[in-house]
PDB file of C-alpha atoms and ligand atoms in Angstrom:
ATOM      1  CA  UNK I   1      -0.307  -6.088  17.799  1.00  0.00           C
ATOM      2  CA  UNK I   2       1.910  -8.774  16.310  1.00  0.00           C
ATOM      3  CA  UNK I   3       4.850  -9.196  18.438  1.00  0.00           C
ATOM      4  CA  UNK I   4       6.887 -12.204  17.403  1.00  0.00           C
ATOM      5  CA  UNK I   5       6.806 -13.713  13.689  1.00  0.00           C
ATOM      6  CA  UNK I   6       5.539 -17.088  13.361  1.00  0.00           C
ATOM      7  CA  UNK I   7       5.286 -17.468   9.896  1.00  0.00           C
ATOM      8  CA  UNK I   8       8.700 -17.230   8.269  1.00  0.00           C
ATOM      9  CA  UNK I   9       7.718 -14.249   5.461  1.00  0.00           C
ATOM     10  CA  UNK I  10      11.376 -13.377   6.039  1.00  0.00           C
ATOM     11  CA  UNK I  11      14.173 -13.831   7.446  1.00  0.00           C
ATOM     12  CA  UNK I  12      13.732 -11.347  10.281  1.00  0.00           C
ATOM     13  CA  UNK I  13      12.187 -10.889  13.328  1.00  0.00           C
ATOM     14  CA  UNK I  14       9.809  -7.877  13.466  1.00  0.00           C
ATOM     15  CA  UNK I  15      12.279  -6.169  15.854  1.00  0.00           C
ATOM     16  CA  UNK I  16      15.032  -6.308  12.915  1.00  0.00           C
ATOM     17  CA  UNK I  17      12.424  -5.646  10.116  1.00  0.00           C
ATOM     18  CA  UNK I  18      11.422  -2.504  12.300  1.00  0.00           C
ATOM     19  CA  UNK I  19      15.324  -1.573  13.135  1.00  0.00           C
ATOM     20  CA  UNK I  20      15.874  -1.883   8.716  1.00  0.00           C
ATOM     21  CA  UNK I  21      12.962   0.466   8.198  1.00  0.00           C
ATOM     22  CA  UNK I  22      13.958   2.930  11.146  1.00  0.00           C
ATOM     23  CA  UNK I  23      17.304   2.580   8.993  1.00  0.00           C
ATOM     24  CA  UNK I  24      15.999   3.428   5.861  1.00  0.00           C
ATOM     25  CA  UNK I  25      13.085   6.179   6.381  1.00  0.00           C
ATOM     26  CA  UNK I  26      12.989   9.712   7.851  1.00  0.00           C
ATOM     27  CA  UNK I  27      11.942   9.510  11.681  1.00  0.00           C
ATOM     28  CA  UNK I  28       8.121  11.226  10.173  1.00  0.00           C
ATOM     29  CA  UNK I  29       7.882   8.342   7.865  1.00  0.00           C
ATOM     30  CA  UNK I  30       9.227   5.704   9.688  1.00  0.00           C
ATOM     31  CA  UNK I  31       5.931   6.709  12.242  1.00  0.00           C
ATOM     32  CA  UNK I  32       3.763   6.592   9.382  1.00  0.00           C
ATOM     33  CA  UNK I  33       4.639   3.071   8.696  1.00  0.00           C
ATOM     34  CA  UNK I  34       4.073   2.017  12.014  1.00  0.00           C
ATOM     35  CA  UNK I  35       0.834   3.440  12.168  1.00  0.00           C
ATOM     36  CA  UNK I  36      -0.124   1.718   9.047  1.00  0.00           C
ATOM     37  CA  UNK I  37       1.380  -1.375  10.669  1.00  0.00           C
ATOM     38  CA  UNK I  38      -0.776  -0.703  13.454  1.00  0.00           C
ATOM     39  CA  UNK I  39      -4.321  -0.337  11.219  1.00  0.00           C
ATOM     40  CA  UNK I  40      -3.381  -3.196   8.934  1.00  0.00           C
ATOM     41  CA  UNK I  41      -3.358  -5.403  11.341  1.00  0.00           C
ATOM     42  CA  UNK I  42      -6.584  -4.455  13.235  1.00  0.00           C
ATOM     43  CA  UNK I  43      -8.515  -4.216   9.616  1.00  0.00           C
ATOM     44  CA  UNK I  44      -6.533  -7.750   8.706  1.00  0.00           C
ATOM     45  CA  UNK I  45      -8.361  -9.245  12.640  1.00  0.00           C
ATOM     46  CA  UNK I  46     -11.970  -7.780  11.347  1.00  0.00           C
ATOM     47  CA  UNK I  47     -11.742  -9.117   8.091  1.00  0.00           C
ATOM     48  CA  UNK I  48      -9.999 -12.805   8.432  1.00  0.00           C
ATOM     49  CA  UNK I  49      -6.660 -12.155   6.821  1.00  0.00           C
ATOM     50  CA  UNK I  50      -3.497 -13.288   8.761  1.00  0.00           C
ATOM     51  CA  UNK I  51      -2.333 -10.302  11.050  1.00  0.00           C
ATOM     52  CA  UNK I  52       1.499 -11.556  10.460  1.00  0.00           C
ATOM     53  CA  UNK I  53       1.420 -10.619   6.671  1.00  0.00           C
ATOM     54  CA  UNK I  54      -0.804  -7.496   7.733  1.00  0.00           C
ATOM     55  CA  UNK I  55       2.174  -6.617   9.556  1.00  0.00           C
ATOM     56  CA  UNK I  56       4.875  -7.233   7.382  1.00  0.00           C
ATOM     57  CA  UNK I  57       2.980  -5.191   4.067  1.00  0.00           C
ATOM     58  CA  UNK I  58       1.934  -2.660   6.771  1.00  0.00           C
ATOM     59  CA  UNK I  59       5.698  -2.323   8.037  1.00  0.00           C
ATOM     60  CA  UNK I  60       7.298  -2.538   4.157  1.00  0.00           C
ATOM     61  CA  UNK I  61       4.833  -0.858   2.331  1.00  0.00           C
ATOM     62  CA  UNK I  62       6.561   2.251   2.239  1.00  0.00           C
ATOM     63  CA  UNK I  63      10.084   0.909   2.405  1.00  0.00           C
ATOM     64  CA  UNK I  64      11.750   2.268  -1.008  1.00  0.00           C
ATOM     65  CA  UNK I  65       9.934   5.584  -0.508  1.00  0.00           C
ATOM     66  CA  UNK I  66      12.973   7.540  -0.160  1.00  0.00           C
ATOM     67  CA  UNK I  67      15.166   5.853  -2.429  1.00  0.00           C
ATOM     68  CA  UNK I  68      16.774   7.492  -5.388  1.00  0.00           C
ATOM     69  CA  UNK I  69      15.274   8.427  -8.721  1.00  0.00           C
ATOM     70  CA  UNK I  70      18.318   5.928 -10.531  1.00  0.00           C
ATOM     71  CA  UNK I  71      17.954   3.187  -8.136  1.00  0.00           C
ATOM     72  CA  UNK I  72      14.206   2.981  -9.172  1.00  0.00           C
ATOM     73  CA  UNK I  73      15.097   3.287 -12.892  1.00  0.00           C
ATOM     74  CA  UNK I  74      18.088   0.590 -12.260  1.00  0.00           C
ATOM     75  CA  UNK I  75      15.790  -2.159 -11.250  1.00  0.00           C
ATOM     76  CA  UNK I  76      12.972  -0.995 -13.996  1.00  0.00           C
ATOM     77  CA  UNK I  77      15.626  -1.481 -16.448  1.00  0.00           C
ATOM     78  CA  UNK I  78      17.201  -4.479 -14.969  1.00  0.00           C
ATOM     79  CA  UNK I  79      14.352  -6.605 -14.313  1.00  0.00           C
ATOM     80  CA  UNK I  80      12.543  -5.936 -17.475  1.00  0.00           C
ATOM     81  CA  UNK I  81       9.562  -4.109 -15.660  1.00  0.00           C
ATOM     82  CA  UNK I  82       7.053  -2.594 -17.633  1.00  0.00           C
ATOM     83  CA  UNK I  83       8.675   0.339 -19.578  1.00  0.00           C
ATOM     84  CA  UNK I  84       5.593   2.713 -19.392  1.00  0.00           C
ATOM     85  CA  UNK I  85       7.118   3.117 -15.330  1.00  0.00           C
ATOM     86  CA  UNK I  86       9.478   5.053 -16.495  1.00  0.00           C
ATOM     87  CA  UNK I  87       7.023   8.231 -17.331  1.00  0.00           C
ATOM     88  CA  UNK I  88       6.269   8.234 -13.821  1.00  0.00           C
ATOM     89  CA  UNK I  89       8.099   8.725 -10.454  1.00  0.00           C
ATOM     90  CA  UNK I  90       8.813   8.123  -7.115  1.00  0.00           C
ATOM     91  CA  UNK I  91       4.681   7.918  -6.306  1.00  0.00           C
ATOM     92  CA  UNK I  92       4.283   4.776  -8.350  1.00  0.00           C
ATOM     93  CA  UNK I  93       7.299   3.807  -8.246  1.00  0.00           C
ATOM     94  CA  UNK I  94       8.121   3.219  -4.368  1.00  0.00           C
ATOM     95  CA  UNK I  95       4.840   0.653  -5.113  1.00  0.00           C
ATOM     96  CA  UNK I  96       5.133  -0.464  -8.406  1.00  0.00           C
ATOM     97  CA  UNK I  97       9.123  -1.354  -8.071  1.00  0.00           C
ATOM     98  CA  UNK I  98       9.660  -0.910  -4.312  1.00  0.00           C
ATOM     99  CA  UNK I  99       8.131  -4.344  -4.234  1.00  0.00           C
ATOM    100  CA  UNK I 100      11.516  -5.573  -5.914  1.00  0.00           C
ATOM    101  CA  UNK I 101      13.737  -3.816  -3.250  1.00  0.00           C
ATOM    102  CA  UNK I 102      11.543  -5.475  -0.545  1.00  0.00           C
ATOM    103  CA  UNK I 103      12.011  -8.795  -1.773  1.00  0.00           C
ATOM    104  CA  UNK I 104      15.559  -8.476  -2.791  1.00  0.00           C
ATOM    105  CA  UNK I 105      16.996  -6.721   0.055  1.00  0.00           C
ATOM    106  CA  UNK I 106      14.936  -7.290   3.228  1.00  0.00           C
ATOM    107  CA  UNK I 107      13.681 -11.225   1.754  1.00  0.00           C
ATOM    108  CA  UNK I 108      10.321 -11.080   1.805  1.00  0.00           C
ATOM    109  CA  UNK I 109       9.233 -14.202  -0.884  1.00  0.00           C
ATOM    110  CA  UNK I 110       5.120 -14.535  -0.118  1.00  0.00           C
ATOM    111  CA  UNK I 111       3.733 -13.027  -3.288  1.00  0.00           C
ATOM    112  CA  UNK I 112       1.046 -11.879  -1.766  1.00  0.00           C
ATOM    113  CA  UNK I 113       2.592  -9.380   0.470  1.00  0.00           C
ATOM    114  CA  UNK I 114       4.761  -8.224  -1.955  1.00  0.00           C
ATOM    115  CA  UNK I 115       1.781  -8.099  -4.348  1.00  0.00           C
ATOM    116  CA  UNK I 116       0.246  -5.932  -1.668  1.00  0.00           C
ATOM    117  CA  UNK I 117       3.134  -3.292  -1.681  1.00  0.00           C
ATOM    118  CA  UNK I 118       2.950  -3.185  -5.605  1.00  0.00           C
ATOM    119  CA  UNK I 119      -0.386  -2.364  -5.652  1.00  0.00           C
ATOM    120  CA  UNK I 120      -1.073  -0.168  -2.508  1.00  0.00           C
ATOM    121  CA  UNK I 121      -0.694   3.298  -4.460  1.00  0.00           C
ATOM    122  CA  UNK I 122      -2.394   2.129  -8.017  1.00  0.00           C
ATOM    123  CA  UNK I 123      -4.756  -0.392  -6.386  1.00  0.00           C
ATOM    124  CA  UNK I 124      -5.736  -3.022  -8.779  1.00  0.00           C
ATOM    125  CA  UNK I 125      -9.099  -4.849 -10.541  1.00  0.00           C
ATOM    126  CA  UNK I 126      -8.472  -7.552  -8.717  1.00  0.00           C
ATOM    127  CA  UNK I 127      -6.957  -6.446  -4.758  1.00  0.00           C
ATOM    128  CA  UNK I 128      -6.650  -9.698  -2.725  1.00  0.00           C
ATOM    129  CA  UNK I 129      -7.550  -9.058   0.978  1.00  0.00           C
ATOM    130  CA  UNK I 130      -4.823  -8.221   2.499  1.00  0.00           C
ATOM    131  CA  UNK I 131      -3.950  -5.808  -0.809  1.00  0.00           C
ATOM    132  CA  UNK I 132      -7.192  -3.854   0.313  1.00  0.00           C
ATOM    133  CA  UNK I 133      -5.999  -4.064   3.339  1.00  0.00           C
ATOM    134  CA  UNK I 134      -2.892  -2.858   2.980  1.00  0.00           C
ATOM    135  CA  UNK I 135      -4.644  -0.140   0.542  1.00  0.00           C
ATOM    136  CA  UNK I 136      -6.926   1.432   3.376  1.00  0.00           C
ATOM    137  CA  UNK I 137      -4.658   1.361   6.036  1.00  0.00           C
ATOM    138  CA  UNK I 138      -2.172   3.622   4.419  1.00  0.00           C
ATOM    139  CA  UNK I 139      -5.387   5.733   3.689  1.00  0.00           C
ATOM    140  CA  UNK I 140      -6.640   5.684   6.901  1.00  0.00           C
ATOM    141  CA  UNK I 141      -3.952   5.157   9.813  1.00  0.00           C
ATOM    142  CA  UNK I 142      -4.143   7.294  12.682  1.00  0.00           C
ATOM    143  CA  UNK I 143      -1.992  10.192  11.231  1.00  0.00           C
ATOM    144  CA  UNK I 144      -4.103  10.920   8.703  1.00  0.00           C
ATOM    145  CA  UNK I 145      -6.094  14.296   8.641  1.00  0.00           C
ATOM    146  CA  UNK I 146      -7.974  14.945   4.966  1.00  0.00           C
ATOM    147  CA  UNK I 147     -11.708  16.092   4.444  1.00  0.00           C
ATOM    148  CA  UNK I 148     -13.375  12.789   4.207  1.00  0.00           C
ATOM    149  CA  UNK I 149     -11.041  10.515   6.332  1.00  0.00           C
ATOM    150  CA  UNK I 150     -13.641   9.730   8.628  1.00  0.00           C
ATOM    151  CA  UNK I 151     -15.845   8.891   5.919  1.00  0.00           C
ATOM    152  CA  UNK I 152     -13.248   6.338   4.561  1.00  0.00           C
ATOM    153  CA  UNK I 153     -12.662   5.059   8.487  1.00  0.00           C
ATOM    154  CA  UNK I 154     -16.472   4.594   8.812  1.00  0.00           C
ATOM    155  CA  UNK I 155     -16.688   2.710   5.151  1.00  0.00           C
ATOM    156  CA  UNK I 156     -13.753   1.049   5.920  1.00  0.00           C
ATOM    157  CA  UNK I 157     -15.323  -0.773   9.023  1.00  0.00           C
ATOM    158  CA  UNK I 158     -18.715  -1.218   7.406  1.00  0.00           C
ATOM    159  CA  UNK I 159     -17.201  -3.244   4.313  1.00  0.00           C
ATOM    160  CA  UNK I 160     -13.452  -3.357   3.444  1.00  0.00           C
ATOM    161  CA  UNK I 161     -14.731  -2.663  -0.354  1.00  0.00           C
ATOM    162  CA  UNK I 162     -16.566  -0.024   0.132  1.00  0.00           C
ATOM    163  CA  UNK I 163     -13.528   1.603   1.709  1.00  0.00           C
ATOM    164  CA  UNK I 164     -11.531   0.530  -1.347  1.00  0.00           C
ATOM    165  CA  UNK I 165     -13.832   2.441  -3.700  1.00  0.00           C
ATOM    166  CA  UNK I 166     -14.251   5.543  -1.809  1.00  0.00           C
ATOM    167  CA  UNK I 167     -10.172   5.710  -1.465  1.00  0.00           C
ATOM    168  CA  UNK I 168     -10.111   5.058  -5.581  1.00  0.00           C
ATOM    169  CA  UNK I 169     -13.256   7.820  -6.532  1.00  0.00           C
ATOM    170  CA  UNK I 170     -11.063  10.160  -4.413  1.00  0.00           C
ATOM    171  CA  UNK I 171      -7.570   9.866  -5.583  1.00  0.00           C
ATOM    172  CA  UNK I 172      -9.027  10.028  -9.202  1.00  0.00           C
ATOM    173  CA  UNK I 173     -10.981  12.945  -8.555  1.00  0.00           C
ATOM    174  CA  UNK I 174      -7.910  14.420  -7.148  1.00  0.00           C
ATOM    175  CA  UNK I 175      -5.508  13.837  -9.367  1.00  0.00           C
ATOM    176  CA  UNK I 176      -8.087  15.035 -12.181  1.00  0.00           C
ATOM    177  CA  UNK I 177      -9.114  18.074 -10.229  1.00  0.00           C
ATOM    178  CA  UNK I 178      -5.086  18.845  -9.746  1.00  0.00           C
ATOM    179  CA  UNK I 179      -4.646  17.970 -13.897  1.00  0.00           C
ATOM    180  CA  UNK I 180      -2.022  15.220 -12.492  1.00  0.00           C
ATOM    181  CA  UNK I 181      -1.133  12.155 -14.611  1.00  0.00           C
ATOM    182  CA  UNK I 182      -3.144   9.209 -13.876  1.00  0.00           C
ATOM    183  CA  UNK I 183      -1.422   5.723 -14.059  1.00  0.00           C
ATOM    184  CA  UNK I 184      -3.403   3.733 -16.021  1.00  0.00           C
ATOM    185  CA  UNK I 185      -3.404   1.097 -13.749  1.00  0.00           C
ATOM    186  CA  UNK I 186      -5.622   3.238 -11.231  1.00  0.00           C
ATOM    187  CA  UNK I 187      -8.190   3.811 -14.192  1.00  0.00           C
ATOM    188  CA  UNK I 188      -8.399   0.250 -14.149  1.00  0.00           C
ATOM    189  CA  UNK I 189      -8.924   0.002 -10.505  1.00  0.00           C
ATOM    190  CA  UNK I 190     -11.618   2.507 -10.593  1.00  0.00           C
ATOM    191  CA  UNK I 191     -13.222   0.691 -13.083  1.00  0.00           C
ATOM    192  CA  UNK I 192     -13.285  -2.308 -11.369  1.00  0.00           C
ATOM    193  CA  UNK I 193     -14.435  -1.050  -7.786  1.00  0.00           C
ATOM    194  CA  UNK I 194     -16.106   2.366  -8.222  1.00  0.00           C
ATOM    195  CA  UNK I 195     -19.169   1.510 -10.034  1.00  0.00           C
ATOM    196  CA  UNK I 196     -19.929  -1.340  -8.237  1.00  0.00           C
ATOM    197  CA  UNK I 197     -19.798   0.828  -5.132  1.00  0.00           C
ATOM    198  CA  UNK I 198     -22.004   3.767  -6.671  1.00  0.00           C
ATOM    199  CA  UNK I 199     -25.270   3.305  -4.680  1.00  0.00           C
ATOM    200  CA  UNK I 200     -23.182   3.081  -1.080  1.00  0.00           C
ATOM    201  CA  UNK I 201     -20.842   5.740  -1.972  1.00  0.00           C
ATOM    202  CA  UNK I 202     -23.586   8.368  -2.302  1.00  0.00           C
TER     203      UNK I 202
HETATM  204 FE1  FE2 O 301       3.296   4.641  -0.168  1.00  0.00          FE
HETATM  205 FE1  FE2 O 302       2.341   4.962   3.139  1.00  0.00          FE
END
């Protein structure tokens, strides 16, 4: 547990980031968030990345989740985002432009956290540790209850990579299986990650 920031990634404490986030999610997914909290920062402890920014992704990850359709497409439009966002929604969004939100409105400046909350829907080619991070603890967190979660919580402790490629052959397989859009951006991560992974993931 991280109790007290040290590190000035905003201008909070964690007591006022958590009080903002109890503010701005449902009671369900404000418990989600501190469960992801919770597993970020034991995966961030295993793996050498700094359990402060664990915490802060983990705690803001899923801060614009329940924001409005138009406030999404306001800062799209207003900060000149990529326009192909716009034929998705709120799933890549809260990621994708969340990241914004969390920067403008609760101050977070460390480009790799916010980097982190961008990515931890889509993933990435290129996922930074505390991204993956970030990425398997939403995935994994205590709450969770999916066919193959344990499998990902095993992976996950055996080699954070691993965990990232059985997360990404999953969602794709879903999302193909379901005939859902996929965002090209998590072709791209499967690309990167998947293969690489094939032998392990077997
Ligand atoms: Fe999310
Ligand atoms: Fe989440």
């Amino acid at each position: 547990m991280v109790k007290e920031y040290k590190q000035h990634y905003l201008p909070l404490s964690r007591a006022q980031l958590v009080d903002r986030l109890q503010a701005a999610l449902s009671a369900k997914r404000f418990a989600h968030v501190l469960r992801v909290e919770e597993t970020a920062v034991k995966l961030a402890k295993r793996y050498g990345v700094d359990p402060e920014a664990a915490s802060v992704a983990g705690l803001c990850h899923d801060y614009a989740k329940e924001r409005s359709d138009a406030d999404f497409i306001r800062v799209i439009k207003a900060k000149r985002l990529n326009p192909i966002l716009l034929d998705y929604g709120n799933a890549i969004w809260h990621g994708q432009v969340g990241a914004e939100l969390v920067k403008d409105e609760l101050g977070v400046q460390n480009e790799d956290i916010l980097n982190a909350i961008r990515v931890h829907t889509t993933g990435d080619a290129y996922l930074t540790p505390l991204a993956q991070v970030v990425y398997m603890a939403d995935y994994i967190e205590p709450g969770r209850d999916f066919p193959g979660v344990e499998t990902a919580r095993r992976l996950t402790k055996q080699d954070l990579g691993l965990g990232v490629a059985y997360q990404t052959q999953a969602t794709l397989a879903y999302l193909v299986k379901k005939g859902k859009p996929v965002y090209p951006q998590t072709l791209v991560t499967y690309n990167a990650w998947v293969p690489k992974y094939r032998k392990e993931l077997k």
